Amino acid sequence: MDRNVARQLMSATVDFDRPGKQIGVFHVPLSSHDDAWGVVPVPVAVISNGKGPTVILEGGNHGDEYEGPITLGELIRDLDPAKVSGRLIFIPAINQPAVLAAQRVSPVDGINMNRTFPGDPMGSTTRQIASYVNDVLFPMGDVFIDLHSGGSSLDIIPSAVIEPGRTPEQHAANVAAAMAFGAPIAVVIDNRGDPRTATAAAALAGMTVIGTEMAGGGTVSVDALALCRRGVRNVLAHLGVLPPDMAHTVAQPSRLYALSSRAHVIAEDDGVFEPIHRLGAEVGAGDLVGRIHFITQPARHPVELYARADGIVYGRRQPGRVRPGNCCLVVASPYESSPQ
Ligand code: CA
């Protein structure tokens, strides 16, 4: 798709080339029953000063994940442009309709934004927003930071996420940025090679990429928010965009894990999921990791769930109620021995 179509259909109230701090929106046309010439106003902010890389910071790709958007809002309000060497482009609530609805997917078109990249400027609202990011913002960027949490359905160990690089150099830069974040663990997640995520699209565009997973459960975690605040500043200092004195000391280097094709434990029954372990517990392939109970049928024995990979319990389903196909548990394997 011609990148000019996104530029033609969607315009921002900020000037990305102007120094200083600007806070505005970009407009995504949405012609609805009660607003024929209306738009979806997606928040965007720019803080630019002097020479240095352009970093694009995204939150709210899923509308029920909050540590990232809170962290980015604080930086937008509090950061003195004089502290910046380069340019920060903030999109803290990128899927604005999903964020307003506190839903993973957009209520406008029912689409998960993180499976729509590179987007489509002629498509429905979520695809149009993705195309603005891909076609208008990514060409300006050197680094992409995508702040996710577990969302309503998952609780995940707060962690940096490593997008696999397309070249050895890009991969090394992605790992270095994730290590700079300073989370207890950093996890390589390739979503089975799916190119439709924001981070995969950013990697394809040649940018250095880092993501996060920050707790979840559709709430705000005290510990994950503290880590997110520190980690984003650490990455920006690592990139030279913020001065070193704005970074926080990282006590221990992050331990590296990866999600293999056997990471996910999927329910095959309709019932209530009982996790056996807390997050972070070490498990081996074949270990009992959960049960599905049939609570209206007390005579029926629960079905047992087993880990399919060696590693740690990285994430688990938040609601107890499960149906066939639901992801109950995610096991992250040590990166070196990952079977990928
Ligand atoms: Ca997410």
mmCIF file of C-alpha atoms and ligand atoms in Angstrom:
data_model
loop_
_atom_site.group_PDB
_atom_site.id
_atom_site.type_symbol
_atom_site.label_atom_id
_atom_site.label_comp_id
_atom_site.label_asym_id
_atom_site.label_seq_id
_atom_site.Cartn_x
_atom_site.Cartn_y
_atom_site.Cartn_z
ATOM 1 C CA MET A 1 0.000 0.000 0.000
ATOM 2 C CA ASP A 2 1.265 3.464 -0.889
ATOM 3 C CA ARG A 3 2.364 5.171 2.320
ATOM 4 C CA ASN A 4 0.881 8.455 1.084
ATOM 5 C CA VAL A 5 -2.641 7.088 1.474
ATOM 6 C CA ALA A 6 -2.206 6.993 5.287
ATOM 7 C CA ARG A 7 -0.766 10.528 5.228
ATOM 8 C CA GLN A 8 -3.640 11.746 3.074
ATOM 9 C CA LEU A 9 -6.416 10.224 5.204
ATOM 10 C CA MET A 10 -4.975 10.836 8.688
ATOM 11 C CA SER A 11 -3.330 14.022 9.946
ATOM 12 C CA ALA A 12 -1.775 15.011 13.273
ATOM 13 C CA THR A 13 -2.194 18.233 15.225
ATOM 14 C CA VAL A 14 1.522 18.083 16.154
ATOM 15 C CA ASP A 15 4.492 18.892 13.905
ATOM 16 C CA PHE A 16 6.935 15.995 14.231
ATOM 17 C CA ASP A 17 9.816 18.181 12.992
ATOM 18 C CA ARG A 18 9.392 20.984 15.541
ATOM 19 C CA PRO A 19 11.700 21.109 18.607
ATOM 20 C CA GLY A 20 10.213 21.237 22.109
ATOM 21 C CA LYS A 21 7.151 19.506 23.578
ATOM 22 C CA GLN A 22 3.820 19.128 21.792
ATOM 23 C CA ILE A 23 0.800 17.136 22.929
ATOM 24 C CA GLY A 24 -2.012 16.501 20.465
ATOM 25 C CA VAL A 25 -3.830 13.851 18.466
ATOM 26 C CA PHE A 26 -3.945 12.347 15.039
ATOM 27 C CA HIS A 27 -7.318 12.002 13.399
ATOM 28 C CA VAL A 28 -8.629 8.740 12.004
ATOM 29 C CA PRO A 29 -11.787 9.357 9.958
ATOM 30 C CA LEU A 30 -14.831 7.540 11.339
ATOM 31 C CA SER A 31 -18.080 8.345 9.607
ATOM 32 C CA SER A 32 -20.752 6.967 11.918
ATOM 33 C CA HIS A 33 -24.541 7.275 12.135
ATOM 34 C CA ASP A 34 -24.411 10.162 14.587
ATOM 35 C CA ASP A 35 -21.234 11.835 13.306
ATOM 36 C CA ALA A 36 -20.917 11.790 9.527
ATOM 37 C CA TRP A 37 -17.630 13.731 9.407
ATOM 38 C CA GLY A 38 -16.283 12.591 12.772
ATOM 39 C CA VAL A 39 -12.862 11.238 13.676
ATOM 40 C CA VAL A 40 -11.236 8.987 16.259
ATOM 41 C CA PRO A 41 -8.774 11.319 18.037
ATOM 42 C CA VAL A 42 -5.708 9.213 18.882
ATOM 43 C CA PRO A 43 -3.349 10.867 21.382
ATOM 44 C CA VAL A 44 0.200 11.579 20.206
ATOM 45 C CA ALA A 45 2.990 13.639 21.773
ATOM 46 C CA VAL A 46 6.437 14.685 20.602
ATOM 47 C CA ILE A 47 9.398 15.791 22.700
ATOM 48 C CA SER A 48 12.316 16.795 20.515
ATOM 49 C CA ASN A 49 15.631 18.433 21.275
ATOM 50 C CA GLY A 50 19.020 18.439 19.558
ATOM 51 C CA LYS A 51 20.633 15.461 17.882
ATOM 52 C CA GLY A 52 19.937 11.812 18.622
ATOM 53 C CA PRO A 53 17.746 8.885 17.673
ATOM 54 C CA THR A 54 13.978 8.977 17.245
ATOM 55 C CA VAL A 55 12.240 6.628 19.667
ATOM 56 C CA ILE A 56 8.566 5.706 19.237
ATOM 57 C CA LEU A 57 6.896 4.653 22.516
ATOM 58 C CA GLU A 58 3.589 2.787 22.268
ATOM 59 C CA GLY A 59 1.014 1.915 24.936
ATOM 60 C CA GLY A 60 -2.616 0.869 24.690
ATOM 61 C CA ASN A 61 -2.206 -1.448 21.698
ATOM 62 C CA HIS A 62 -4.514 -3.589 23.835
ATOM 63 C CA GLY A 63 -7.020 -1.439 25.710
ATOM 64 C CA ASP A 64 -6.977 -3.357 29.023
ATOM 65 C CA GLU A 65 -3.234 -3.029 29.753
ATOM 66 C CA TYR A 66 -2.344 -0.047 31.890
ATOM 67 C CA GLU A 67 1.242 0.135 33.195
ATOM 68 C CA GLY A 68 2.575 1.321 29.816
ATOM 69 C CA PRO A 69 0.034 4.082 29.199
ATOM 70 C CA ILE A 70 0.478 5.393 32.781
ATOM 71 C CA THR A 71 4.277 5.443 32.400
ATOM 72 C CA LEU A 72 4.094 7.207 29.035
ATOM 73 C CA GLY A 73 1.596 9.788 30.295
ATOM 74 C CA GLU A 74 3.938 10.656 33.168
ATOM 75 C CA LEU A 75 6.879 11.103 30.790
ATOM 76 C CA ILE A 76 4.792 13.267 28.440
ATOM 77 C CA ARG A 77 3.805 15.579 31.316
ATOM 78 C CA ASP A 78 7.005 15.585 33.364
ATOM 79 C CA LEU A 79 9.914 15.328 30.934
ATOM 80 C CA ASP A 80 11.845 18.550 30.385
ATOM 81 C CA PRO A 81 12.684 18.736 26.645
ATOM 82 C CA ALA A 82 16.162 20.028 27.590
ATOM 83 C CA LYS A 83 16.910 16.556 29.024
ATOM 84 C CA VAL A 84 16.261 14.920 25.630
ATOM 85 C CA SER A 85 18.907 14.264 22.974
ATOM 86 C CA GLY A 86 16.885 13.259 19.929
ATOM 87 C CA ARG A 87 13.159 12.826 19.532
ATOM 88 C CA LEU A 88 10.514 10.922 21.489
ATOM 89 C CA ILE A 89 7.205 10.189 19.769
ATOM 90 C CA PHE A 90 4.584 8.957 22.252
ATOM 91 C CA ILE A 91 1.445 7.033 21.298
ATOM 92 C CA PRO A 92 0.263 6.114 24.824
ATOM 93 C CA ALA A 93 -3.270 4.955 23.936
ATOM 94 C CA ILE A 94 -2.805 3.932 20.333
ATOM 95 C CA ASN A 95 -5.967 1.850 20.014
ATOM 96 C CA GLN A 96 -8.021 4.695 21.479
ATOM 97 C CA PRO A 97 -11.457 3.058 21.071
ATOM 98 C CA ALA A 98 -10.208 -0.126 22.790
ATOM 99 C CA VAL A 99 -8.610 1.906 25.607
ATOM 100 C CA LEU A 100 -11.840 3.864 26.208
ATOM 101 C CA ALA A 101 -13.737 0.556 26.333
ATOM 102 C CA ALA A 102 -11.040 -1.103 28.539
ATOM 103 C CA GLN A 103 -11.088 -3.994 26.080
ATOM 104 C CA ARG A 104 -8.281 -5.929 24.414
ATOM 105 C CA VAL A 105 -9.872 -5.461 21.011
ATOM 106 C CA SER A 106 -11.570 -2.444 19.479
ATOM 107 C CA PRO A 107 -15.340 -2.106 19.973
ATOM 108 C CA VAL A 108 -15.506 -0.296 16.604
ATOM 109 C CA ASP A 109 -14.529 -3.262 14.428
ATOM 110 C CA GLY A 110 -13.813 -6.093 16.882
ATOM 111 C CA ILE A 111 -10.188 -6.358 15.714
ATOM 112 C CA ASN A 112 -7.068 -7.096 17.797
ATOM 113 C CA MET A 113 -4.696 -4.323 16.713
ATOM 114 C CA ASN A 114 -1.664 -6.494 17.392
ATOM 115 C CA ARG A 115 -2.652 -8.868 14.596
ATOM 116 C CA THR A 116 -3.282 -6.168 11.958
ATOM 117 C CA PHE A 117 0.149 -4.794 11.068
ATOM 118 C CA PRO A 118 1.197 -3.358 8.646
ATOM 119 C CA GLY A 119 -2.396 -2.120 8.722
ATOM 120 C CA ASP A 120 -4.473 -0.769 5.874
ATOM 121 C CA PRO A 121 -5.276 2.946 5.425
ATOM 122 C CA MET A 122 -8.379 1.906 3.446
ATOM 123 C CA GLY A 123 -9.478 -0.668 6.054
ATOM 124 C CA SER A 124 -11.580 -0.455 9.217
ATOM 125 C CA THR A 125 -10.581 1.825 12.117
ATOM 126 C CA THR A 126 -8.086 -0.526 13.813
ATOM 127 C CA ARG A 127 -6.367 -1.274 10.489
ATOM 128 C CA GLN A 128 -6.220 2.451 9.728
ATOM 129 C CA ILE A 129 -4.605 3.225 13.085
ATOM 130 C CA ALA A 130 -2.028 0.462 12.494
ATOM 131 C CA SER A 131 -1.272 1.873 9.046
ATOM 132 C CA TYR A 132 -0.653 5.323 10.547
ATOM 133 C CA VAL A 133 1.894 3.767 12.906
ATOM 134 C CA ASN A 134 3.470 1.679 10.143
ATOM 135 C CA ASP A 135 3.374 4.125 7.231
ATOM 136 C CA VAL A 136 3.727 7.530 8.903
ATOM 137 C CA LEU A 137 5.521 6.984 12.245
ATOM 138 C CA PHE A 138 7.836 4.010 11.608
ATOM 139 C CA PRO A 139 9.723 5.734 8.737
ATOM 140 C CA MET A 140 10.710 8.445 11.271
ATOM 141 C CA GLY A 141 11.829 5.987 13.956
ATOM 142 C CA ASP A 142 15.103 4.344 14.951
ATOM 143 C CA VAL A 143 13.759 2.502 18.006
ATOM 144 C CA PHE A 144 10.287 1.169 18.909
ATOM 145 C CA ILE A 145 9.228 0.494 22.506
ATOM 146 C CA ASP A 146 5.910 -1.384 22.798
ATOM 147 C CA LEU A 147 4.550 -1.550 26.351
ATOM 148 C CA HIS A 148 2.156 -4.442 26.921
ATOM 149 C CA SER A 149 0.753 -6.105 30.026
ATOM 150 C CA GLY A 150 -1.084 -9.411 30.388
ATOM 151 C CA GLY A 151 -4.519 -7.908 29.850
ATOM 152 C CA SER A 152 -7.760 -9.177 31.346
ATOM 153 C CA SER A 153 -7.162 -12.850 30.584
ATOM 154 C CA LEU A 154 -3.539 -13.325 31.715
ATOM 155 C CA ASP A 155 -1.226 -12.682 34.657
ATOM 156 C CA ILE A 156 2.407 -12.582 33.490
ATOM 157 C CA ILE A 157 5.735 -12.172 35.279
ATOM 158 C CA PRO A 158 6.716 -8.524 34.679
ATOM 159 C CA SER A 159 9.416 -8.793 32.037
ATOM 160 C CA ALA A 160 11.125 -7.270 29.049
ATOM 161 C CA VAL A 161 10.212 -8.880 25.733
ATOM 162 C CA ILE A 162 12.821 -9.461 23.037
ATOM 163 C CA GLU A 163 11.599 -9.318 19.453
ATOM 164 C CA PRO A 164 13.765 -11.632 17.332
ATOM 165 C CA GLY A 165 15.955 -9.468 15.080
ATOM 166 C CA ARG A 166 15.955 -9.876 11.298
ATOM 167 C CA THR A 167 19.763 -9.650 11.271
ATOM 168 C CA PRO A 168 22.389 -10.591 13.905
ATOM 169 C CA GLU A 169 23.056 -6.871 14.437
ATOM 170 C CA GLN A 170 19.376 -6.056 14.949
ATOM 171 C CA HIS A 171 18.963 -9.033 17.280
ATOM 172 C CA ALA A 172 21.955 -7.937 19.373
ATOM 173 C CA ALA A 173 20.535 -4.406 19.596
ATOM 174 C CA ASN A 174 17.130 -5.773 20.653
ATOM 175 C CA VAL A 175 18.695 -7.973 23.354
ATOM 176 C CA ALA A 176 20.835 -5.077 24.622
ATOM 177 C CA ALA A 177 17.789 -2.788 24.866
ATOM 178 C CA ALA A 178 15.818 -5.475 26.714
ATOM 179 C CA MET A 179 18.688 -6.055 29.148
ATOM 180 C CA ALA A 180 18.923 -2.294 29.734
ATOM 181 C CA PHE A 181 15.242 -2.282 30.774
ATOM 182 C CA GLY A 182 16.392 -4.138 33.881
ATOM 183 C CA ALA A 183 13.523 -6.556 34.535
ATOM 184 C CA PRO A 184 14.286 -9.770 36.456
ATOM 185 C CA ILE A 185 13.736 -11.720 33.241
ATOM 186 C CA ALA A 186 13.716 -10.989 29.515
ATOM 187 C CA VAL A 187 11.828 -13.324 27.204
ATOM 188 C CA VAL A 188 12.220 -13.892 23.465
ATOM 189 C CA ILE A 189 8.684 -14.025 22.063
ATOM 190 C CA ASP A 190 8.203 -14.516 18.339
ATOM 191 C CA ASN A 191 4.433 -15.244 18.376
ATOM 192 C CA ARG A 192 5.245 -18.207 16.147
ATOM 193 C CA GLY A 193 6.778 -15.897 13.569
ATOM 194 C CA ASP A 194 3.555 -13.901 13.158
ATOM 195 C CA PRO A 195 4.494 -10.755 11.177
ATOM 196 C CA ARG A 196 1.280 -8.930 12.116
ATOM 197 C CA THR A 197 2.369 -7.629 15.546
ATOM 198 C CA ALA A 198 3.533 -4.047 16.054
ATOM 199 C CA THR A 199 6.977 -5.229 17.166
ATOM 200 C CA ALA A 200 7.400 -7.596 14.200
ATOM 201 C CA ALA A 201 6.430 -4.772 11.822
ATOM 202 C CA ALA A 202 8.899 -2.442 13.540
ATOM 203 C CA ALA A 203 11.649 -5.060 13.189
ATOM 204 C CA LEU A 204 10.790 -5.459 9.502
ATOM 205 C CA ALA A 205 11.087 -1.667 9.175
ATOM 206 C CA GLY A 206 14.663 -2.004 10.441
ATOM 207 C CA MET A 207 14.165 -0.482 13.891
ATOM 208 C CA THR A 208 15.621 -1.628 17.203
ATOM 209 C CA VAL A 209 12.662 -3.110 19.091
ATOM 210 C CA ILE A 210 11.858 -3.808 22.730
ATOM 211 C CA GLY A 211 8.587 -4.817 24.350
ATOM 212 C CA THR A 212 7.248 -5.612 27.798
ATOM 213 C CA GLU A 213 4.741 -7.798 29.553
ATOM 214 C CA MET A 214 3.670 -6.249 32.860
ATOM 215 C CA ALA A 215 1.512 -8.442 35.136
ATOM 216 C CA GLY A 216 -2.093 -8.141 33.903
ATOM 217 C CA GLY A 217 -5.465 -9.283 35.115
ATOM 218 C CA GLY A 218 -7.003 -6.064 33.790
ATOM 219 C CA THR A 219 -5.657 -4.136 36.779
ATOM 220 C CA VAL A 220 -2.667 -1.940 37.684
ATOM 221 C CA SER A 221 0.119 -3.782 39.510
ATOM 222 C CA VAL A 222 2.112 -1.758 42.063
ATOM 223 C CA ASP A 223 5.314 -3.693 41.371
ATOM 224 C CA ALA A 224 4.922 -3.874 37.587
ATOM 225 C CA LEU A 225 4.199 -0.144 37.344
ATOM 226 C CA ALA A 226 7.321 0.651 39.392
ATOM 227 C CA LEU A 227 9.365 -1.622 37.107
ATOM 228 C CA CYS A 228 7.829 -0.096 33.971
ATOM 229 C CA ARG A 229 8.626 3.455 35.136
ATOM 230 C CA ARG A 230 12.255 2.522 35.835
ATOM 231 C CA GLY A 231 12.660 0.322 32.780
ATOM 232 C CA VAL A 232 11.507 2.844 30.176
ATOM 233 C CA ARG A 233 13.865 5.496 31.586
ATOM 234 C CA ASN A 234 16.672 2.909 31.648
ATOM 235 C CA VAL A 235 16.152 2.062 27.973
ATOM 236 C CA LEU A 236 16.045 5.745 26.979
ATOM 237 C CA ALA A 237 19.300 6.344 28.912
ATOM 238 C CA HIS A 238 20.826 3.244 27.264
ATOM 239 C CA LEU A 239 19.948 4.761 23.866
ATOM 240 C CA GLY A 240 21.506 8.088 24.844
ATOM 241 C CA VAL A 241 18.182 9.950 24.528
ATOM 242 C CA LEU A 242 18.051 10.663 28.276
ATOM 243 C CA PRO A 243 21.107 11.484 30.433
ATOM 244 C CA PRO A 244 22.699 8.586 32.379
ATOM 245 C CA ASP A 245 21.594 10.088 35.709
ATOM 246 C CA MET A 246 17.946 9.405 34.792
ATOM 247 C CA ALA A 247 18.648 5.652 34.707
ATOM 248 C CA HIS A 248 18.192 3.395 37.731
ATOM 249 C CA THR A 249 20.796 0.930 38.899
ATOM 250 C CA VAL A 250 19.973 -2.616 37.845
ATOM 251 C CA ALA A 251 21.054 -5.018 40.582
ATOM 252 C CA GLN A 252 21.048 -8.267 38.587
ATOM 253 C CA PRO A 253 21.233 -8.831 34.825
ATOM 254 C CA SER A 254 17.961 -10.182 33.418
ATOM 255 C CA ARG A 255 17.786 -13.957 33.047
ATOM 256 C CA LEU A 256 16.971 -14.887 29.439
ATOM 257 C CA TYR A 257 14.050 -17.098 28.461
ATOM 258 C CA ALA A 258 12.139 -17.858 25.283
ATOM 259 C CA LEU A 259 8.655 -19.101 24.489
ATOM 260 C CA SER A 260 8.946 -22.268 22.431
ATOM 261 C CA SER A 261 6.235 -23.837 20.296
ATOM 262 C CA ARG A 262 5.468 -26.036 23.356
ATOM 263 C CA ALA A 263 5.117 -23.133 25.818
ATOM 264 C CA HIS A 264 1.326 -22.990 25.934
ATOM 265 C CA VAL A 265 -0.933 -25.329 27.917
ATOM 266 C CA ILE A 266 -4.362 -25.268 26.277
ATOM 267 C CA ALA A 267 -7.652 -26.378 27.859
ATOM 268 C CA GLU A 268 -9.553 -29.169 26.151
ATOM 269 C CA ASP A 269 -12.430 -29.143 28.629
ATOM 270 C CA ASP A 270 -15.166 -26.818 29.804
ATOM 271 C CA GLY A 271 -14.725 -26.110 33.523
ATOM 272 C CA VAL A 272 -12.728 -24.228 36.139
ATOM 273 C CA PHE A 273 -8.930 -24.019 35.905
ATOM 274 C CA GLU A 274 -6.909 -24.630 39.068
ATOM 275 C CA PRO A 275 -3.246 -23.599 38.730
ATOM 276 C CA ILE A 276 -0.851 -25.755 40.779
ATOM 277 C CA HIS A 277 2.050 -23.289 40.894
ATOM 278 C CA ARG A 278 2.708 -19.640 41.481
ATOM 279 C CA LEU A 279 4.275 -17.595 38.691
ATOM 280 C CA GLY A 280 8.029 -18.200 38.490
ATOM 281 C CA ALA A 281 7.876 -21.824 39.705
ATOM 282 C CA GLU A 282 10.254 -24.197 37.910
ATOM 283 C CA VAL A 283 8.516 -26.995 36.016
ATOM 284 C CA GLY A 284 9.578 -29.765 33.661
ATOM 285 C CA ALA A 285 7.866 -31.172 30.588
ATOM 286 C CA GLY A 286 5.329 -33.751 31.788
ATOM 287 C CA ASP A 287 4.878 -32.164 35.232
ATOM 288 C CA LEU A 288 1.362 -31.692 36.569
ATOM 289 C CA VAL A 289 0.695 -27.930 36.344
ATOM 290 C CA GLY A 290 -3.069 -27.620 36.682
ATOM 291 C CA ARG A 291 -6.487 -29.223 36.850
ATOM 292 C CA ILE A 292 -9.818 -28.465 35.249
ATOM 293 C CA HIS A 293 -12.680 -29.021 37.699
ATOM 294 C CA PHE A 294 -16.328 -29.685 36.869
ATOM 295 C CA ILE A 295 -17.946 -27.960 39.797
ATOM 296 C CA THR A 296 -21.560 -28.779 38.951
ATOM 297 C CA GLN A 297 -20.628 -32.469 38.645
ATOM 298 C CA PRO A 298 -18.996 -33.346 41.999
ATOM 299 C CA ALA A 299 -18.774 -37.040 41.116
ATOM 300 C CA ARG A 300 -16.573 -36.269 38.105
ATOM 301 C CA HIS A 301 -12.808 -36.275 38.604
ATOM 302 C CA PRO A 302 -10.883 -33.216 37.407
ATOM 303 C CA VAL A 303 -8.824 -33.373 34.211
ATOM 304 C CA GLU A 304 -5.099 -32.923 34.784
ATOM 305 C CA LEU A 305 -2.951 -30.520 32.742
ATOM 306 C CA TYR A 306 0.759 -31.093 32.141
ATOM 307 C CA ALA A 307 3.635 -28.814 31.147
ATOM 308 C CA ARG A 308 4.943 -29.428 27.620
ATOM 309 C CA ALA A 309 8.286 -27.674 28.071
ATOM 310 C CA ASP A 310 10.981 -27.283 30.749
ATOM 311 C CA GLY A 311 11.229 -23.853 32.318
ATOM 312 C CA ILE A 312 9.309 -21.503 34.577
ATOM 313 C CA VAL A 313 5.618 -20.686 34.845
ATOM 314 C CA TYR A 314 5.694 -17.355 32.974
ATOM 315 C CA GLY A 315 1.995 -16.615 32.632
ATOM 316 C CA ARG A 316 -1.323 -18.051 33.580
ATOM 317 C CA ARG A 317 -4.953 -17.525 32.825
ATOM 318 C CA GLN A 318 -6.604 -15.005 35.152
ATOM 319 C CA PRO A 319 -10.327 -15.957 35.031
ATOM 320 C CA GLY A 320 -11.006 -19.355 36.581
ATOM 321 C CA ARG A 321 -13.645 -20.297 34.019
ATOM 322 C CA VAL A 322 -12.181 -22.026 30.982
ATOM 323 C CA ARG A 323 -13.482 -23.476 27.746
ATOM 324 C CA PRO A 324 -11.770 -25.683 25.162
ATOM 325 C CA GLY A 325 -9.072 -23.687 23.394
ATOM 326 C CA ASN A 326 -8.357 -21.288 26.267
ATOM 327 C CA CYS A 327 -4.693 -20.800 27.173
ATOM 328 C CA CYS A 328 -4.328 -21.841 30.833
ATOM 329 C CA LEU A 329 -0.582 -21.596 31.335
ATOM 330 C CA VAL A 330 2.580 -20.420 29.580
ATOM 331 C CA VAL A 331 5.994 -21.966 30.317
ATOM 332 C CA ALA A 332 9.093 -19.955 29.383
ATOM 333 C CA SER A 333 12.205 -22.021 28.681
ATOM 334 C CA PRO A 334 15.796 -20.978 29.342
ATOM 335 C CA TYR A 335 16.877 -19.196 26.143
ATOM 336 C CA GLU A 336 20.018 -21.272 25.454
ATOM 337 C CA SER A 337 18.153 -24.578 25.508
ATOM 338 C CA SER A 338 15.049 -23.299 23.781
ATOM 339 C CA PRO A 339 13.957 -25.851 21.174
ATOM 340 C CA GLN A 340 13.082 -23.093 18.679
HETATM 341 CA CA CA B 1 -0.866 -7.319 25.218
#
